[in-house]
Short mmCIF file of C-alpha atoms and ligand atoms in Angstrom, two decimals:
data_model
loop_
_atom_site.label_atom_id
_atom_site.label_comp_id
_atom_site.label_asym_id
_atom_site.label_seq_id
_atom_site.Cartn_x
_atom_site.Cartn_y
_atom_site.Cartn_z
CA GLY A 30 -41.26 -90.30 20.34
CA ARG A 31 -40.46 -87.10 18.53
CA GLY A 32 -39.08 -89.47 15.22
CA ALA A 33 -36.66 -87.22 12.96
CA TYR A 34 -37.67 -83.94 14.69
CA PRO A 35 -34.79 -82.65 17.14
CA HIS A 36 -37.20 -81.20 19.54
CA TYR A 37 -41.05 -82.41 20.21
CA MET A 38 -42.13 -78.46 19.66
CA LEU A 39 -40.53 -78.79 16.34
CA LYS A 40 -42.51 -81.88 15.44
CA GLU A 41 -45.65 -80.31 17.02
CA ILE A 42 -45.50 -77.31 15.08
CA TYR A 43 -45.10 -79.38 11.92
CA GLU A 44 -48.08 -81.89 13.11
CA GLN A 45 -50.70 -79.04 12.62
CA PRO A 46 -52.11 -79.66 9.14
CA GLU A 47 -52.54 -83.32 10.78
CA THR A 48 -54.10 -82.13 13.91
CA LEU A 49 -56.49 -79.49 12.46
CA ALA A 50 -57.84 -82.37 10.07
CA ASN A 51 -58.39 -84.28 13.19
CA ALA A 52 -60.06 -81.29 15.27
CA MET A 53 -62.28 -81.26 12.02
CA ARG A 54 -63.01 -84.88 11.28
CA GLY A 55 -66.91 -85.96 11.43
CA ARG A 56 -67.77 -82.59 12.76
CA LEU A 57 -68.51 -80.62 9.72
CA THR A 58 -71.71 -81.92 7.79
CA GLU A 59 -72.72 -80.66 4.23
CA ALA A 60 -76.45 -81.96 4.83
CA ASP A 61 -77.38 -78.88 7.32
CA SER A 62 -74.03 -76.75 6.69
CA THR A 63 -72.95 -76.99 10.29
CA ALA A 64 -71.05 -78.28 12.69
CA HIS A 65 -71.80 -81.31 15.25
CA PHE A 66 -70.22 -82.24 18.67
CA GLY A 67 -70.85 -85.52 20.30
CA GLY A 68 -70.32 -84.36 24.06
CA LEU A 69 -71.78 -81.22 24.32
CA ASN A 70 -74.76 -82.20 26.34
CA LEU A 71 -76.90 -79.33 25.73
CA SER A 72 -80.72 -79.67 25.00
CA ALA A 73 -82.22 -77.89 21.71
CA GLN A 74 -83.52 -75.50 24.40
CA GLN A 75 -80.78 -74.78 26.55
CA LEU A 76 -78.84 -74.16 23.19
CA ARG A 77 -81.41 -71.06 22.04
CA GLN A 78 -81.26 -70.00 25.48
CA ILE A 79 -77.54 -69.33 25.89
CA ASP A 80 -77.22 -65.34 25.82
CA ARG A 81 -73.81 -65.07 26.97
CA VAL A 82 -70.31 -66.81 26.91
CA VAL A 83 -67.66 -66.59 29.59
CA MET A 84 -64.41 -68.21 28.56
CA THR A 85 -61.88 -68.67 30.69
CA ALA A 86 -58.30 -70.09 30.40
CA CYS A 87 -54.73 -69.33 31.10
CA GLY A 88 -51.81 -68.77 29.03
CA THR A 89 -51.76 -69.85 25.67
CA SER A 90 -55.28 -71.04 26.18
CA TYR A 91 -56.36 -67.70 27.11
CA HIS A 92 -54.97 -66.17 23.94
CA ALA A 93 -57.22 -68.78 21.99
CA ALA A 94 -59.95 -67.82 23.94
CA MET A 95 -59.39 -64.25 23.19
CA VAL A 96 -59.62 -65.20 19.55
CA GLY A 97 -62.97 -66.86 20.27
CA GLU A 98 -64.49 -63.60 21.36
CA TYR A 99 -63.87 -62.09 17.88
CA LEU A 100 -65.08 -65.50 16.43
CA PHE A 101 -68.14 -65.98 18.44
CA GLU A 102 -68.98 -62.21 18.08
CA GLU A 103 -68.85 -62.19 14.30
CA LEU A 104 -70.16 -65.53 13.34
CA ALA A 105 -72.76 -66.55 16.10
CA ARG A 106 -73.37 -62.63 17.45
CA LEU A 107 -73.05 -63.80 21.10
CA PRO A 108 -71.39 -61.54 23.66
CA VAL A 109 -68.24 -63.03 25.38
CA GLU A 110 -66.15 -62.33 27.97
CA VAL A 111 -62.89 -63.53 28.09
CA GLU A 112 -61.48 -63.95 31.91
CA TYR A 113 -58.17 -65.47 33.45
CA ALA A 114 -59.16 -68.35 35.47
CA SER A 115 -57.12 -67.39 38.50
CA GLU A 116 -58.94 -64.06 38.23
CA LEU A 117 -62.61 -65.79 37.90
CA ARG A 118 -62.20 -68.12 40.55
CA TYR A 119 -62.08 -65.24 43.04
CA ARG A 120 -64.42 -62.88 41.47
CA ASN A 121 -68.37 -62.97 41.91
CA PRO A 122 -69.20 -61.55 38.64
CA PRO A 123 -73.05 -61.36 37.77
CA MET A 124 -74.13 -63.65 35.25
CA ASP A 125 -77.45 -64.89 34.62
CA ARG A 126 -78.63 -68.38 34.36
CA ASN A 127 -78.39 -68.37 30.63
CA THR A 128 -74.62 -67.74 30.55
CA VAL A 129 -72.50 -70.29 29.89
CA VAL A 130 -69.16 -71.03 30.98
CA LEU A 131 -66.68 -72.26 28.81
CA ALA A 132 -63.01 -73.45 29.72
CA LEU A 133 -60.30 -74.15 27.71
CA THR A 134 -57.44 -76.21 28.64
CA GLN A 135 -54.95 -78.14 26.70
CA SER A 136 -54.11 -80.40 29.70
CA GLY A 137 -57.41 -80.47 31.52
CA GLU A 138 -55.64 -80.27 34.76
CA THR A 139 -54.48 -76.69 35.45
CA ALA A 140 -55.30 -75.92 38.92
CA ASP A 141 -56.64 -72.25 38.44
CA THR A 142 -58.78 -73.36 35.44
CA LEU A 143 -60.40 -76.33 37.05
CA ALA A 144 -61.00 -74.37 40.09
CA ALA A 145 -62.98 -71.57 38.03
CA LEU A 146 -64.67 -74.24 36.42
CA ARG A 147 -66.07 -75.72 39.96
CA GLU A 148 -67.01 -72.60 40.91
CA SER A 149 -68.87 -71.83 38.25
CA LYS A 150 -70.82 -74.77 38.65
CA ARG A 151 -71.50 -74.43 42.05
CA MET A 152 -73.00 -70.91 41.02
CA GLY A 153 -75.34 -73.05 38.58
CA HIS A 154 -74.19 -72.41 35.31
CA THR A 155 -73.69 -74.32 32.49
CA THR A 156 -70.18 -75.55 32.03
CA LEU A 157 -68.45 -76.55 28.95
CA ALA A 158 -64.56 -77.47 28.26
CA ILE A 159 -62.43 -77.63 25.43
CA CYS A 160 -59.55 -80.07 26.29
CA ASN A 161 -56.83 -82.11 24.59
CA ALA A 162 -56.21 -84.43 27.30
CA VAL A 163 -58.85 -87.28 27.36
CA GLY A 164 -60.24 -88.09 30.88
CA SER A 165 -58.74 -85.08 32.38
CA SER A 166 -60.35 -83.43 35.31
CA ILE A 167 -61.77 -80.78 33.68
CA ALA A 168 -63.15 -82.71 30.74
CA ARG A 169 -64.72 -85.22 33.38
CA GLU A 170 -66.00 -82.12 35.32
CA ALA A 171 -67.52 -80.21 32.72
CA ASP A 172 -71.14 -80.59 31.97
CA GLY A 173 -70.03 -81.01 28.33
CA GLY A 174 -67.33 -80.39 26.23
CA VAL A 175 -65.51 -80.75 22.91
CA TYR A 176 -62.00 -82.58 22.35
CA LEU A 177 -59.31 -81.19 20.10
CA HIS A 178 -57.71 -84.66 19.21
CA ALA A 179 -54.53 -83.28 18.66
CA GLY A 180 -52.69 -85.91 20.38
CA ALA A 181 -50.13 -85.56 23.27
CA GLU A 182 -48.39 -82.18 23.13
CA ILE A 183 -45.09 -83.05 24.98
CA GLY A 184 -43.15 -79.55 24.22
CA VAL A 185 -44.11 -77.25 27.30
CA ALA A 186 -44.75 -74.41 24.50
CA SER A 187 -47.91 -75.23 23.36
CA THR A 188 -48.56 -75.06 19.69
CA LYS A 189 -51.00 -77.52 17.96
CA ALA A 190 -53.04 -77.30 20.95
CA PHE A 191 -53.30 -73.62 20.21
CA THR A 192 -54.19 -73.79 16.66
CA SER A 193 -56.81 -76.93 17.46
CA GLN A 194 -58.16 -74.74 20.12
CA VAL A 195 -58.85 -72.05 17.58
CA ALA A 196 -60.18 -74.68 15.05
CA VAL A 197 -62.76 -75.89 17.60
CA LEU A 198 -63.84 -72.38 18.60
CA THR A 199 -64.98 -71.85 14.95
CA MET A 200 -66.91 -74.80 14.62
CA LEU A 201 -68.26 -73.90 17.78
CA ALA A 202 -69.08 -70.46 16.38
CA LEU A 203 -70.49 -71.67 13.28
CA TYR A 204 -72.47 -74.27 15.35
CA LEU A 205 -74.01 -71.45 17.29
CA GLY A 206 -74.67 -68.96 14.43
CA ARG A 207 -76.34 -71.56 12.42
CA THR A 208 -79.30 -72.25 15.14
CA ARG A 209 -79.44 -68.15 15.08
CA HIS A 210 -78.79 -66.03 11.94
CA LEU A 211 -76.24 -67.75 9.97
CA SER A 212 -78.02 -68.59 6.35
CA SER A 213 -77.11 -72.44 5.11
CA THR A 214 -75.21 -70.70 2.35
CA GLN A 215 -73.17 -68.57 4.88
CA GLY A 216 -72.71 -72.21 6.77
CA GLN A 217 -71.54 -73.92 3.88
CA ARG A 218 -68.81 -70.99 3.13
CA ILE A 219 -67.43 -71.46 6.48
CA ILE A 220 -66.99 -75.47 6.10
CA ASP A 221 -65.38 -74.90 2.62
CA ASP A 222 -63.11 -72.37 4.50
CA LEU A 223 -62.07 -75.00 7.02
CA HIS A 224 -61.70 -77.95 4.67
CA ALA A 225 -59.23 -75.65 2.85
CA LEU A 226 -57.35 -74.64 6.38
CA PRO A 227 -54.57 -77.63 6.84
CA GLU A 228 -53.44 -77.03 2.96
CA ALA A 229 -52.94 -73.44 4.09
CA VAL A 230 -51.22 -74.24 7.24
CA ARG A 231 -48.83 -76.74 5.25
CA GLN A 232 -48.02 -73.82 2.83
CA ALA A 233 -47.69 -71.28 5.97
CA LEU A 234 -44.77 -74.03 7.15
CA ARG A 235 -42.69 -73.39 4.02
CA CYS A 236 -41.63 -70.00 5.56
CA HIS A 237 -39.38 -72.25 7.87
CA ASP A 238 -36.33 -71.58 6.21
CA HIS A 239 -36.89 -67.73 5.67
CA VAL A 240 -37.67 -67.49 9.39
CA LYS A 241 -34.28 -69.37 10.17
CA ARG A 242 -32.51 -66.56 8.27
CA VAL A 243 -34.98 -63.86 10.00
CA ALA A 244 -33.89 -65.49 13.28
CA ALA A 245 -30.25 -65.02 12.97
CA LYS A 246 -30.83 -61.32 12.43
CA TYR A 247 -32.74 -60.63 15.40
CA ALA A 248 -31.62 -63.34 17.87
CA HIS A 249 -29.37 -60.47 19.67
CA ALA A 250 -32.52 -58.72 20.34
CA LYS A 251 -33.19 -57.85 24.34
CA ASN A 252 -36.90 -56.60 23.62
CA VAL A 253 -39.05 -57.49 21.09
CA LEU A 254 -42.79 -56.15 20.33
CA TYR A 255 -45.54 -58.09 18.55
CA LEU A 256 -48.37 -56.06 16.84
CA GLY A 257 -51.54 -57.03 15.25
CA ARG A 258 -55.38 -55.84 15.11
CA GLN A 259 -58.68 -57.49 15.67
CA TYR A 260 -58.51 -61.46 15.16
CA LEU A 261 -54.57 -60.87 15.08
CA TYR A 262 -54.34 -59.01 18.45
CA PRO A 263 -54.43 -62.05 20.59
CA VAL A 264 -52.23 -63.80 17.69
CA ALA A 265 -49.63 -60.91 18.59
CA LEU A 266 -49.78 -61.83 22.51
CA GLU A 267 -49.39 -65.19 21.79
CA GLY A 268 -46.35 -64.50 19.49
CA ALA A 269 -44.85 -62.66 22.41
CA LEU A 270 -45.61 -65.56 25.02
CA LYS A 271 -44.00 -67.93 22.60
CA LEU A 272 -40.71 -65.69 22.18
CA LYS A 273 -40.67 -65.00 25.97
CA GLU A 274 -40.98 -68.51 27.31
CA ILE A 275 -38.24 -70.61 25.24
CA SER A 276 -35.92 -67.96 24.47
CA TYR A 277 -36.07 -65.78 27.82
CA ILE A 278 -36.09 -62.66 25.58
CA HIS A 279 -38.51 -59.94 26.75
CA ALA A 280 -41.49 -59.53 24.25
CA GLU A 281 -44.91 -57.85 24.76
CA GLY A 282 -47.97 -58.12 22.40
CA TYR A 283 -50.16 -55.10 21.63
CA PRO A 284 -52.97 -54.03 19.53
CA ALA A 285 -50.89 -52.37 16.75
CA ALA A 286 -52.97 -48.84 17.26
CA GLU A 287 -52.22 -48.83 21.20
CA MET A 288 -48.38 -48.24 20.38
CA LYS A 289 -48.82 -44.31 20.36
CA HIS A 290 -50.49 -44.41 23.78
CA GLY A 291 -46.99 -45.46 25.65
CA PRO A 292 -45.08 -48.49 24.03
CA ILE A 293 -43.56 -46.50 21.30
CA ALA A 294 -41.49 -44.95 23.27
CA LEU A 295 -39.58 -48.31 23.43
CA VAL A 296 -38.81 -48.39 19.66
CA ASP A 297 -35.27 -47.95 18.67
CA PRO A 298 -33.08 -49.42 16.18
CA ASN A 299 -32.41 -52.41 18.64
CA THR A 300 -36.01 -53.05 19.56
CA PRO A 301 -37.83 -55.14 16.58
CA SER A 302 -41.69 -55.33 16.18
CA VAL A 303 -43.20 -58.07 14.64
CA PHE A 304 -46.14 -56.85 12.86
CA LEU A 305 -49.08 -59.31 11.68
CA VAL A 306 -50.44 -57.44 8.33
CA PRO A 307 -51.97 -59.99 5.85
CA ARG A 308 -54.67 -58.65 3.88
CA GLY A 309 -58.11 -58.03 5.34
CA SER A 310 -60.24 -55.35 6.63
CA VAL A 311 -57.92 -53.46 9.10
CA PHE A 312 -54.85 -53.81 6.51
CA ASP A 313 -54.57 -50.07 6.17
CA LYS A 314 -54.51 -49.39 9.72
CA VAL A 315 -52.15 -51.84 10.27
CA MET A 316 -49.85 -50.35 7.28
CA SER A 317 -49.90 -47.05 8.82
CA ASN A 318 -49.14 -48.34 12.43
CA MET A 319 -46.03 -50.50 10.90
CA GLN A 320 -44.96 -46.86 8.78
CA GLU A 321 -45.06 -45.29 13.00
CA ILE A 322 -42.58 -47.63 13.56
CA LYS A 323 -40.36 -47.32 10.74
CA ALA A 324 -40.29 -43.40 11.20
CA ARG A 325 -39.05 -43.75 14.42
CA GLY A 326 -35.99 -46.10 13.24
CA GLY A 327 -37.56 -49.47 14.52
CA PRO A 328 -36.89 -52.71 12.62
CA VAL A 329 -39.80 -54.25 11.24
CA ILE A 330 -40.70 -57.97 10.44
CA ALA A 331 -43.99 -58.05 8.80
CA ILE A 332 -46.03 -61.31 8.46
CA ALA A 333 -48.28 -60.61 5.35
CA SER A 334 -49.73 -62.24 2.10
CA ALA A 335 -47.69 -63.65 -0.22
CA GLY A 336 -46.19 -61.04 -2.95
CA ASP A 337 -47.78 -58.16 -0.65
CA ARG A 338 -45.48 -55.55 -2.47
CA GLU A 339 -46.90 -52.38 -0.18
CA VAL A 340 -45.71 -54.41 2.57
CA ALA A 341 -42.27 -55.18 1.62
CA ALA A 342 -41.64 -51.31 0.51
CA VAL A 343 -42.22 -50.66 4.35
CA ALA A 344 -41.04 -53.91 6.31
CA ASP A 345 -37.31 -54.88 6.68
CA ASP A 346 -37.92 -58.39 6.47
CA VAL A 347 -41.60 -60.01 5.04
CA ILE A 348 -42.23 -63.89 6.19
CA ALA A 349 -45.00 -64.58 3.55
CA ILE A 350 -48.29 -66.47 4.50
CA PRO A 351 -51.06 -67.87 2.10
CA ASP A 352 -54.40 -65.77 2.02
CA VAL A 353 -57.40 -67.17 3.98
CA PRO A 354 -60.56 -65.42 5.24
CA GLU A 355 -59.89 -63.10 7.99
CA TYR A 356 -61.48 -65.44 10.72
CA LEU A 357 -59.13 -68.05 9.87
CA GLN A 358 -55.65 -65.73 9.85
CA PRO A 359 -55.13 -66.30 13.15
CA ILE A 360 -54.47 -69.76 12.71
CA VAL A 361 -52.01 -69.46 9.79
CA THR A 362 -50.36 -66.37 11.16
CA ALA A 363 -49.40 -68.58 14.60
CA ILE A 364 -47.16 -70.78 12.21
CA PRO A 365 -44.54 -68.56 11.35
CA LEU A 366 -44.57 -66.93 15.26
CA GLN A 367 -44.41 -70.67 16.00
CA LEU A 368 -41.01 -70.98 14.10
CA LEU A 369 -39.61 -67.91 14.81
CA ALA A 370 -39.79 -68.29 18.65
CA TYR A 371 -38.28 -71.89 17.97
CA GLU A 372 -35.43 -70.63 16.04
CA VAL A 373 -34.34 -67.89 18.02
CA ALA A 374 -34.35 -69.90 21.06
CA LEU A 375 -32.29 -72.54 19.43
CA LEU A 376 -29.91 -69.41 18.43
CA CYS A 377 -29.55 -68.54 22.17
CA GLY A 378 -28.81 -71.95 22.95
CA CYS A 379 -31.86 -72.65 25.11
CA ASP A 380 -33.67 -76.01 25.73
CA VAL A 381 -36.87 -75.18 23.77
CA ASP A 382 -38.50 -78.57 24.83
CA LYS A 383 -37.82 -77.54 28.80
CA PRO A 384 -37.65 -74.05 29.47
CA ARG A 385 -36.56 -72.91 32.59
CA ASN A 386 -39.18 -72.31 35.60
CA LEU A 387 -41.87 -73.73 33.48
CA ALA A 388 -43.88 -77.13 34.11
CA LYS A 389 -46.29 -78.19 31.34
CA SER A 390 -48.98 -78.55 33.49
CA VAL A 391 -49.60 -76.28 35.92
CA THR A 392 -51.45 -78.03 38.87
CA VAL A 393 -50.87 -75.75 41.50
CA GLU A 394 -51.91 -72.30 41.97
C1 F6R B 428 -47.47 -71.79 26.92
C2 F6R B 428 -48.23 -72.51 27.45
C3 F6R B 428 -49.14 -72.09 29.07
C4 F6R B 428 -50.18 -73.19 28.77
C5 F6R B 428 -50.92 -72.73 30.51
C6 F6R B 428 -52.31 -73.34 30.34
O1 F6R B 428 -46.90 -72.51 25.88
O2 F6R B 428 -48.16 -73.83 27.32
O3 F6R B 428 -49.58 -70.74 29.27
O4 F6R B 428 -51.32 -72.69 28.12
O5 F6R B 428 -50.25 -73.05 31.36
O6 F6R B 428 -52.36 -74.77 30.19
P1 F6R B 428 -53.47 -75.53 29.77
O7 F6R B 428 -54.16 -75.50 28.44
O8 F6R B 428 -53.13 -77.01 29.84
O9 F6R B 428 -54.67 -75.18 30.89
#
């Protein structure tokens, strides 16, 4: 049950320090500075031969896959394409035998994802799955895979599954990277960063009271923009999806620099923008994107590194998160966005655990 929590969604948001620890438990080994998985079922030769990964998924799992693209590129130097399962299943993209197809799915029962996986198998590809539901159709049919061990996710809006999917993708990128170019020192650093992650998420959850106040200021909005770059571009998409699905407020995510190519026309004093702007390699770039919005009269809510005065001087509201390495920022920045969607939905009187028109597992095409 949901215990003392008023909704499953809130319980699942608060479970994330533990679910992340569960995703990592027993999988990170100091002796060889890498990750290990019991069920990948890849021979050493197959592993070396992988030269491309096609990730496929729907909805929130698709956003996790998009983070995976950045992770695999940076940590494993592997080319990745991310495809909506509903599109991939009816396409016939040229892929060679060394392309692995990786399906991401919380439920393991999503009809389009299952069909894309079957089609990939039929074409002779090795298929892997990152699943939460043990023994689900996709978990059974993939050649190999990794479980999230996040426990049942009951809230229709996916929260803890998203962060665990990204954590598993990080560990997979570490594993693949270590069979290629990552040194043991680099591998060990990633392991140390991952070990510190549950505590960083625990700290990020402390923004909740502040998020509640921010939600009250903006719950009347009809449109909300979510903006981020690089690792945080997929998180902007995910933040927008969370708000849309449980509060029914229209929201869009964009790579922050795309605004000037059209969407900035939407900006006015009633259209808030949520900026993902923690310190990192693109900080200055995102800051200038944020100034462009302010200059056009758009209210700005910034998710930023604790104590960042430069951000505070521009944004109307700043929600602080702890500093983590850039490749782990998707997990930490997702927390305030989940809480923001939850609080806005409550203020709008919506049923957060059972949003209209949605089902937890989409088993029809
Ligand atoms: C959004 C959400 C959906 C699912 C999507 C895929 O919060 O939950 O977008 O992510 O239906 O579901 P799975 O991961 O079960 O394949």
